């Protein structure tokens, strides 16, 4: 059964709950992961979690992720906007991926409006808070069942 989704959070996401609640809400990171896990369960998906503030570790996890997952849900934080290394590692991983952002990146600073990761993803979901993760999981489920 292809239902393993690797949820990958990047730089500074572990600090939500202490970051600006106007953009990121007031859930702690542990609470966000619990919420995502519950969404996954409802959809019959098996979510696994990874977070790092080190770009190299994020890339290295993508190098080996094909052995433990069928799809990727990625919120790479600020790396989204400039890390060609993560773009290339996502391509290398070769798994269906959805990019998610808690905040509405299109409505914030100019530099957040561009994602260098989006070309390696099926779709981008932003500005829907934790519910965006449910939408992302549903999109991955549809892709895995296609
Ligand atoms: C973010 C948006 C990014 O621009 C920002 O750097 C983050 C979080 C989001 O989830 O809204 O750290 O990815």
XYZ file of N, CA, C and O and ligand atoms in Angstrom:
597
model
N 0.846 -1.206 0.000
C 0.000 0.000 0.000
C 0.882 1.256 0.000
O 1.746 1.405 0.875
N 0.658 2.116 -0.982
C 1.472 3.337 -1.054
C 0.758 4.442 -0.272
O -0.070 5.153 -0.826
N 1.046 4.574 0.992
C 0.361 5.580 1.811
C 1.297 6.299 2.796
O 0.833 7.002 3.678
N 2.610 6.149 2.590
C 3.549 6.761 3.543
C 3.919 8.177 3.084
O 4.495 8.344 2.004
N 3.566 9.148 3.914
C 3.869 10.543 3.576
C 4.914 11.080 4.548
O 4.713 11.089 5.767
N 6.027 11.519 3.994
C 7.054 12.159 4.816
C 6.748 13.654 4.888
O 6.739 14.342 3.863
N 6.464 14.124 6.096
C 6.210 15.545 6.319
C 7.542 16.175 6.718
O 8.148 15.786 7.718
N 8.000 17.144 5.910
C 9.321 17.736 6.147
C 9.204 19.229 6.438
O 8.770 19.999 5.579
N 9.585 19.615 7.642
C 9.603 21.022 8.025
C 11.038 21.518 8.096
O 11.913 20.843 8.654
N 11.227 22.714 7.561
C 12.561 23.287 7.539
C 12.765 24.369 8.580
O 12.117 24.391 9.637
N 13.603 25.287 8.198
C 14.195 26.249 9.127
C 13.148 27.138 9.833
O 12.243 27.667 9.187
N 13.273 27.205 11.129
C 12.439 28.044 12.023
C 11.022 27.530 12.257
O 10.299 28.105 13.075
N 10.616 26.491 11.563
C 9.248 25.997 11.777
C 9.086 25.394 13.173
O 7.986 25.415 13.729
N 10.181 24.906 13.744
C 10.095 24.354 15.107
C 9.751 25.426 16.147
O 9.394 25.094 17.264
N 9.839 26.687 15.737
C 9.573 27.784 16.690
C 8.157 28.342 16.592
O 7.832 29.327 17.267
N 7.306 27.766 15.747
C 5.945 28.316 15.700
C 5.314 28.158 17.081
O 5.669 27.278 17.850
N 4.364 29.053 17.356
C 3.852 29.139 18.731
C 4.568 30.260 19.470
O 3.995 30.902 20.342
N 5.834 30.508 19.055
C 6.604 31.637 19.609
C 6.857 32.679 18.524
O 7.335 33.767 18.803
N 6.579 32.340 17.249
C 6.739 33.299 16.148
C 5.438 34.099 16.013
O 4.456 33.807 16.683
N 5.433 35.055 15.096
C 4.292 35.963 14.960
C 2.981 35.187 14.736
O 2.776 34.596 13.676
N 2.065 35.207 15.721
C 0.828 34.427 15.587
C -0.067 34.932 14.456
O -0.888 34.172 13.929
N 0.124 36.196 14.073
C -0.689 36.732 12.976
C -0.417 35.956 11.677
O -1.303 35.730 10.866
N 0.828 35.532 11.496
C 1.177 34.761 10.300
C 1.089 33.261 10.522
O 0.684 32.524 9.629
N 1.486 32.831 11.723
C 1.697 31.390 11.902
C 0.740 30.735 12.890
O 0.847 29.535 13.147
N -0.206 31.531 13.448
C -1.155 30.967 14.398
C -0.516 30.728 15.748
O 0.630 31.121 15.984
N -1.267 30.091 16.633
C -0.716 29.923 17.977
C -0.469 28.478 18.378
O -0.131 28.190 19.516
N -0.611 27.550 17.451
C -0.253 26.165 17.773
C 1.254 26.055 17.969
O 2.013 26.715 17.255
N 1.666 25.205 18.905
C 3.094 24.901 18.985
C 3.429 23.937 17.842
O 2.525 23.346 17.224
N 4.711 23.740 17.620
C 5.114 22.830 16.543
C 4.635 21.402 16.838
O 4.142 20.708 15.937
N 4.743 20.998 18.103
C 4.286 19.640 18.471
C 2.786 19.507 18.206
O 2.317 18.475 17.699
N 2.033 20.561 18.525
C 0.579 20.519 18.273
C 0.283 20.478 16.773
O -0.645 19.781 16.341
N 1.069 21.230 15.984
C 0.863 21.190 14.526
C 1.106 19.774 14.006
O 0.302 19.243 13.224
N 2.196 19.146 14.459
C 2.478 17.783 13.985
C 1.359 16.816 14.411
O 0.973 15.945 13.626
N 0.837 17.006 15.602
C -0.283 16.140 16.046
C -1.499 16.333 15.150
O -2.181 15.380 14.792
N -1.753 17.597 14.790
C -2.896 17.907 13.919
C -2.705 17.233 12.556
O -3.624 16.625 12.017
N -1.514 17.337 12.021
C -1.230 16.738 10.702
C -1.380 15.216 10.792
O -1.945 14.578 9.891
N -0.899 14.656 11.885
C -0.989 13.207 12.069
C -2.461 12.768 12.076
O -2.821 11.750 11.466
N -3.305 13.565 12.748
C -4.741 13.234 12.803
C -5.366 13.346 11.408
O -6.156 12.477 10.991
N -5.006 14.391 10.653
C -5.522 14.535 9.277
C -5.117 13.313 8.451
O -5.922 12.763 7.692
N -3.871 12.921 8.587
C -3.353 11.787 7.809
C -4.140 10.524 8.152
O -4.551 9.770 7.261
N -4.350 10.330 9.428
C -5.081 9.155 9.901
C -6.473 9.104 9.282
O -6.905 8.056 8.776
N -7.167 10.252 9.290
C -8.522 10.343 8.707
C -8.526 9.925 7.233
O -9.490 9.358 6.744
N -7.422 10.258 6.557
C -7.340 9.973 5.109
C -6.734 8.597 4.818
O -6.539 8.242 3.654
N -6.407 7.860 5.853
C -5.801 6.544 5.646
C -4.344 6.630 5.223
O -3.798 5.699 4.614
N -3.699 7.753 5.563
C -2.272 7.915 5.237
C -1.432 7.735 6.498
O -1.898 7.966 7.611
N -0.191 7.345 6.270
C 0.742 7.111 7.374
C 1.788 8.227 7.324
O 2.659 8.229 6.457
N 1.649 9.214 8.228
C 2.559 10.364 8.211
C 3.789 10.096 9.069
O 3.700 9.519 10.148
N 4.937 10.508 8.523
C 6.199 10.470 9.273
C 6.726 11.892 9.317
O 6.518 12.637 8.358
N 7.460 12.242 10.368
C 7.825 13.640 10.573
C 9.331 13.848 10.658
O 10.047 13.051 11.263
N 9.750 14.948 10.042
C 11.166 15.322 10.069
C 11.252 16.840 10.119
O 10.539 17.526 9.376
N 12.076 17.364 11.001
C 12.328 18.812 11.032
C 13.796 19.042 11.325
O 14.400 18.354 12.153
N 14.359 20.029 10.631
C 15.730 20.450 10.936
C 15.886 21.920 10.590
O 15.175 22.445 9.721
N 16.843 22.542 11.274
C 17.221 23.909 10.916
C 18.499 23.924 10.085
O 19.033 24.999 9.790
N 18.959 22.743 9.701
C 20.183 22.634 8.907
C 19.826 22.250 7.461
O 19.253 21.192 7.215
N 20.173 23.105 6.524
C 19.841 22.854 5.114
C 20.484 21.553 4.630
O 19.877 20.783 3.875
N 21.721 21.305 5.083
C 22.412 20.081 4.668
C 21.682 18.833 5.146
O 21.541 17.857 4.399
N 21.191 18.869 6.373
C 20.439 17.705 6.890
C 19.138 17.510 6.129
O 18.710 16.381 5.888
N 18.516 18.637 5.758
C 17.262 18.561 4.991
C 17.531 17.874 3.647
O 16.811 16.965 3.233
N 18.602 18.307 2.990
C 18.989 17.727 1.693
C 19.335 16.241 1.865
O 18.888 15.388 1.079
N 20.080 15.924 2.903
C 20.479 14.520 3.096
C 19.276 13.631 3.393
O 19.229 12.474 2.967
N 18.299 14.189 4.090
C 17.082 13.395 4.326
C 16.379 13.117 2.994
O 15.890 12.010 2.764
N 16.361 14.119 2.119
C 15.755 13.904 0.793
C 16.520 12.852 -0.008
O 15.937 12.142 -0.826
N 17.813 12.743 0.234
C 18.596 11.726 -0.493
C 18.146 10.305 -0.156
O 18.244 9.411 -0.982
N 17.677 10.102 1.080
C 17.344 8.734 1.483
C 15.856 8.498 1.644
O 15.428 7.389 1.969
N 15.037 9.537 1.388
C 13.619 9.441 1.736
C 12.863 8.404 0.896
O 11.870 7.839 1.341
N 13.363 8.151 -0.303
C 12.678 7.195 -1.174
C 12.569 5.812 -0.513
O 11.674 5.035 -0.838
N 13.457 5.536 0.435
C 13.423 4.234 1.121
C 12.335 4.155 2.188
O 12.007 3.061 2.645
N 11.821 5.305 2.617
C 10.870 5.280 3.748
C 9.535 5.951 3.450
O 8.657 5.982 4.309
N 9.360 6.522 2.262
C 8.115 7.250 1.985
C 7.698 7.109 0.526
O 8.515 6.797 -0.353
N 6.390 7.363 0.295
C 5.832 7.326 -1.066
C 5.532 8.727 -1.587
O 5.305 8.909 -2.782
N 5.455 9.694 -0.677
C 5.117 11.064 -1.062
C 5.666 12.020 -0.021
O 5.989 11.625 1.108
N 5.752 13.300 -0.417
C 6.359 14.316 0.457
C 5.442 15.508 0.648
O 4.832 15.991 -0.320
N 5.376 15.969 1.884
C 4.678 17.221 2.199
C 5.743 18.139 2.793
O 6.309 17.824 3.840
N 6.022 19.231 2.116
C 7.202 20.037 2.463
C 6.826 21.471 2.821
O 6.177 22.165 2.034
N 7.208 21.888 4.016
C 7.220 23.310 4.345
C 8.655 23.634 4.723
O 9.090 23.383 5.847
N 9.385 24.197 3.770
C 10.820 24.433 3.952
C 11.113 25.805 4.556
O 12.281 26.201 4.634
N 10.068 26.533 4.989
C 10.301 27.858 5.582
C 11.000 28.764 4.575
O 10.744 28.696 3.372
N 11.905 29.598 5.059
C 12.551 30.587 4.194
C 13.396 29.954 3.086
O 13.622 30.577 2.044
N 13.837 28.709 3.265
C 14.605 28.042 2.190
C 13.798 27.975 0.901
O 14.363 27.936 -0.197
N 12.470 27.928 1.061
C 11.567 27.882 -0.095
C 11.940 28.907 -1.154
O 11.805 28.670 -2.350
N 12.390 30.059 -0.666
C 12.510 31.207 -1.555
C 13.869 31.306 -2.243
O 14.042 32.127 -3.134
N 14.830 30.460 -1.816
C 16.153 30.603 -2.453
C 16.988 29.338 -2.555
O 18.060 29.369 -3.167
N 16.514 28.211 -1.993
C 17.427 27.054 -1.959
C 17.308 26.168 -3.211
O 16.476 25.257 -3.270
N 18.179 26.433 -4.178
C 18.224 25.566 -5.359
C 18.720 24.175 -4.974
O 18.407 23.190 -5.641
N 19.490 24.107 -3.872
C 19.968 22.794 -3.403
C 18.775 21.922 -2.992
O 18.730 20.719 -3.312
N 17.812 22.520 -2.311
C 16.627 21.733 -1.921
C 15.771 21.428 -3.149
O 15.237 20.323 -3.277
N 15.655 22.356 -4.068
C 14.946 22.057 -5.327
C 15.536 20.815 -5.984
O 14.824 19.880 -6.368
N 16.865 20.807 -6.108
C 17.525 19.687 -6.795
C 17.355 18.386 -6.018
O 17.176 17.319 -6.616
N 17.391 18.477 -4.685
C 17.222 17.263 -3.868
C 15.785 16.735 -3.955
O 15.567 15.520 -3.942
N 14.826 17.646 -4.079
C 13.428 17.214 -4.263
C 13.281 16.480 -5.596
O 12.633 15.433 -5.666
N 13.893 17.044 -6.623
C 13.859 16.380 -7.937
C 14.518 15.007 -7.851
O 14.021 14.028 -8.395
N 15.658 14.955 -7.165
C 16.384 13.704 -7.007
C 15.530 12.670 -6.286
O 15.497 11.494 -6.669
N 14.796 13.113 -5.246
C 13.962 12.178 -4.464
C 12.926 11.528 -5.379
O 12.605 10.341 -5.222
N 12.408 12.304 -6.324
C 11.533 11.731 -7.346
C 10.166 11.293 -6.841
O 9.475 10.513 -7.508
N 9.750 11.789 -5.680
C 8.434 11.427 -5.134
C 7.463 12.583 -5.340
O 7.879 13.744 -5.372
N 6.156 12.281 -5.464
C 5.196 13.388 -5.542
C 5.297 14.242 -4.278
O 5.323 13.711 -3.170
N 5.359 15.563 -4.481
C 5.551 16.482 -3.350
C 4.558 17.625 -3.429
O 4.242 18.118 -4.516
N 4.070 18.047 -2.272
C 3.239 19.255 -2.187
C 3.937 20.230 -1.243
O 4.430 19.840 -0.182
N 3.991 21.496 -1.676
C 4.588 22.558 -0.854
C 3.478 23.260 -0.068
O 2.449 23.612 -0.648
N 3.700 23.422 1.215
C 2.697 24.071 2.075
C 3.324 25.215 2.851
O 4.487 25.124 3.261
N 2.547 26.271 3.048
C 2.928 27.355 3.960
C 1.747 27.691 4.837
O 0.615 27.794 4.344
N 2.014 27.893 6.110
C 0.959 28.297 7.040
C 0.422 29.675 6.651
O -0.787 29.900 6.622
N 1.323 30.601 6.372
C 0.928 31.983 6.088
C 0.666 32.152 4.596
O 1.039 31.300 3.776
N 0.038 33.288 4.258
C -0.243 33.590 2.852
C 0.986 34.297 2.267
O 1.094 35.526 2.328
N 1.881 33.504 1.706
C 3.155 34.076 1.239
C 2.969 35.086 0.102
O 3.800 35.972 -0.075
N 1.862 34.976 -0.622
C 1.613 35.928 -1.719
C 1.216 37.307 -1.202
O 1.275 38.296 -1.930
N 0.779 37.368 0.051
C 0.292 38.639 0.609
C 1.317 39.282 1.536
O 0.991 40.219 2.259
N 2.552 38.768 1.530
C 3.567 39.291 2.449
C 4.680 39.997 1.658
O 4.406 40.539 0.590
N 5.894 39.997 2.155
C 6.972 40.696 1.455
C 7.177 40.098 0.054
O 6.964 38.915 -0.167
N 7.683 40.951 -0.834
C 7.928 40.545 -2.223
C 8.770 39.261 -2.299
O 8.479 38.366 -3.081
N 9.804 39.178 -1.470
C 10.739 38.047 -1.588
C 10.096 36.721 -1.226
O 10.610 35.667 -1.611
N 8.967 36.752 -0.521
C 8.304 35.487 -0.176
C 7.408 34.978 -1.299
O 6.890 33.866 -1.251
N 7.172 35.837 -2.302
C 6.187 35.466 -3.331
C 6.734 34.438 -4.304
O 5.988 33.829 -5.052
N 8.062 34.307 -4.307
C 8.656 33.369 -5.254
C 9.130 32.118 -4.529
O 9.767 32.195 -3.491
N 8.779 30.954 -5.106
C 9.268 29.682 -4.574
C 10.156 29.033 -5.608
O 9.719 28.796 -6.738
N 11.388 28.701 -5.206
C 12.256 27.955 -6.124
C 11.962 26.454 -6.030
O 12.462 25.680 -6.845
N 11.139 26.059 -5.056
C 10.803 24.635 -4.901
C 9.569 24.245 -5.704
O 9.396 23.066 -6.065
N 8.695 25.219 -5.978
C 7.411 24.923 -6.608
C 7.532 24.102 -7.904
O 6.716 23.197 -8.123
N 8.546 24.367 -8.761
C 8.633 23.572 -10.002
C 8.844 22.073 -9.742
O 8.576 21.259 -10.625
N 9.304 21.732 -8.529
C 9.513 20.308 -8.213
C 8.331 19.728 -7.432
O 8.406 18.596 -6.955
N 7.247 20.512 -7.333
C 6.078 20.069 -6.550
C 4.840 20.005 -7.439
O 4.751 20.702 -8.454
N 3.864 19.198 -7.024
C 2.612 19.094 -7.782
C 1.822 20.382 -7.639
O 1.192 20.859 -8.577
N 1.798 20.919 -6.423
C 1.035 22.139 -6.168
C 1.569 22.827 -4.919
O 2.351 22.237 -4.164
N 1.135 24.066 -4.729
C 1.534 24.853 -3.551
C 0.261 25.304 -2.845
O -0.659 25.810 -3.486
N 0.222 25.120 -1.531
C -0.937 25.543 -0.733
C -0.423 26.500 0.322
O 0.474 26.146 1.099
N -0.977 27.726 0.364
C -0.477 28.667 1.366
C -1.604 29.519 1.913
O -2.628 29.735 1.255
N -1.428 29.968 3.159
C -2.374 30.903 3.764
C -3.576 30.246 4.403
O -4.524 30.936 4.774
N -3.562 28.938 4.549
C -4.714 28.249 5.138
C -4.416 27.678 6.512
O -5.198 26.892 7.047
N -3.278 28.075 7.078
C -2.926 27.573 8.408
C -2.827 26.058 8.404
O -2.549 25.440 7.362
N -3.090 25.428 9.566
C -2.986 23.965 9.646
C -3.903 23.236 8.656
O -3.547 22.151 8.170
N -5.055 23.834 8.318
C -5.966 23.166 7.364
C -5.322 22.976 5.989
O -5.729 22.095 5.226
N -4.339 23.813 5.670
C -3.633 23.649 4.401
C -2.937 22.301 4.316
O -2.768 21.733 3.227
N -2.551 21.778 5.468
C -1.878 20.472 5.485
C -2.872 19.358 5.149
O -2.520 18.370 4.525
N -4.111 19.538 5.588
C -5.132 18.532 5.253
C -5.344 18.502 3.727
O -5.408 17.438 3.111
N -5.423 19.732 3.161
C -5.601 19.845 1.705
C -4.411 19.213 0.977
O -4.580 18.523 -0.033
N -3.230 19.444 1.502
C -2.022 18.885 0.878
C -2.026 17.358 0.952
O -1.695 16.668 -0.031
N -2.430 16.835 2.092
C -2.487 15.367 2.240
C -3.522 14.779 1.287
O -3.288 13.721 0.680
N -4.653 15.468 1.141
C -5.695 14.976 0.215
C -5.157 14.966 -1.221
O -5.407 14.026 -1.984
N -4.400 16.000 -1.584
C -3.820 16.069 -2.937
C -2.822 14.925 -3.134
O -2.773 14.297 -4.215
N -2.038 14.629 -2.104
C -1.065 13.531 -2.223
C -1.768 12.184 -2.311
O -1.360 11.302 -3.065
N -2.837 12.033 -1.537
C -3.594 10.776 -1.590
C -4.137 10.552 -3.012
O -4.024 9.456 -3.569
N -4.712 11.630 -3.586
C -5.250 11.525 -4.949
C -4.134 11.141 -5.914
O -4.322 10.289 -6.801
N -2.975 11.726 -5.753
C -1.839 11.432 -6.630
C -1.380 9.976 -6.467
O -1.099 9.286 -7.461
N -1.348 9.502 -5.233
C -0.894 8.130 -4.988
C -1.890 7.108 -5.520
O -1.517 5.991 -5.870
N -3.164 7.517 -5.595
C -4.189 6.574 -6.069
C -4.435 6.678 -7.567
O -5.199 5.892 -8.120
N -3.827 7.680 -8.206
C -4.088 7.925 -9.645
C -3.498 6.792 -10.495
O -2.516 6.164 -10.120
C 6.474 29.780 5.883
C 6.591 31.035 5.013
C 8.044 31.397 4.782
O 8.130 32.572 3.977
C 8.728 31.670 6.108
O 10.091 31.969 5.892
C 8.536 30.605 7.102
C 7.251 29.919 7.186
C 4.998 29.474 6.247
O 4.718 28.354 6.662
O 4.159 30.374 6.168
O 9.417 30.330 7.928
O 6.978 28.684 5.154
